[in-house]
């Protein structure tokens, strides 16, 4: 036979006090309440059944029998009759009294609902009695003065008025104080439950001491009821996942530590727990970088690049702009923007707000809607172990809050928006195609990356960087004054801060010698695009990661692109793609974008994309050599049929 798990230990025994089972799965504690909150009516019906079982004797059926319909219906009649003889202390609207209780008790038993014996919700709270000098009805208003309900002077609400109460505040999903399931638990469930309860009691005691203290920071240290349960469950679960041989010793030792713990030590533990939930910046530096070996010279690598150029067909549906926008499309977009009257949807919190390019005349505001509260990181699922308890709730990586519970962990002064429609982008600044050039002093390939911030025109170009390939030397790195008024520089990701603009020098000027980090700045995205065009021609491969974002920000049409998001495709295809940081870590063992809240470095990202291209070339060339390909004088020759001459003859 199997050992009991104690799952019904909180449920009263239906045979009590005449149960003869040893041991019994149910509780024989007369003070215990039913687990499902059953009412006195069900208890009396069960005791009637117990008396019937006593008459049957010891040889009678031992299994729990269903309460007969007659026993249940007789009880319902008695309950309905008592409801008439004992009027309720809470006021009941007369408009809702569709049938007197006495008449309901006289009806046939078949018409009585069997759900009447279930617990019912408590009546709505009484409204305060109005003074005699008040009018016949009093309007109850909400925070903004909006009527919520109307209460009569006799304390009764109009029909369905109680349903108009304000919505309750969203709370985190609550867990019961019951050990989480494990594939191989260290001890039986009753023992785990007992130890968990003791652990929770000590945590509750310490939490109550924090509430009684006069510490000014206690508001951040106090745990709610559900948070206390969750913390106790987490700690017990982590111990239960360890060695089964020492589980009881370790958790008992932890309980004793908590029992003897002083309030100051508990506060220190709470501060550490809060600090662990905050996002941490990983120290910058490579972990285990691997060298890139292509077995090719720089000139041969450049000659190999045309094999990696992305085909233009089909890229348009994934955000790449491959054709110029027509005048009819521009006019259609212009009419749409005019009809919208500046209303946009926030790219962070999805709030509808209005934007005012050039500032609103009345007060000089750039946007409406007030401050923006949002999560700066994407939701993710917590790591779990196969076969063990799994919490499937999505959590934000920035603050570890459940999705749908927290409105946001970060505040910004303004809402922001982003548009990726080529027609709307062309309205702000027209696209241009890379000009034809016959210059021979241009680099063989260029790595390219842009940083964008939010302005009154959407996402605007604020930094443009270009490096030579394959050596990675800097060709261009400038800050860009956006076309619209700046709403947010998006510094956490762009790496561009207000002090960078304040310390910048005009393009062409030498930086000062005061030791501050200074970048050159140009007056518009069109000027930055012009400087980039001076490094390119139509045949020059332009290398980057997720290039559609950078090309659209600079309004560039370039037919020769090598996008690492396409070179290393996601198994499920576009629009899904791997991030540049993940690709560098996976293929080259190199950590990038480790600045934390200081943001990215466009120069680092441009060079990282170039290194991934070199890594892919090395892979492809090793495979081609295995198939018989050869190289000579900067050209690559396929394997020849047997008996044919050598390449180049």
XYZ file of C-alpha atoms in Angstrom, residues 17 38 59 286 323 332 336 392 461 523 542 548 617:
13
model
C -17.065 11.045 15.666
C -18.722 24.703 3.753
C -20.308 -4.173 8.776
C 35.716 39.334 -22.626
C 12.247 50.986 -53.572
C -1.799 59.373 -48.882
C -3.345 60.285 -42.800
C 4.700 29.612 -15.971
C 18.961 59.376 -35.876
C 23.464 69.524 -37.922
C 27.501 47.546 -46.216
C 16.726 47.785 -41.836
C 33.565 33.429 -44.215
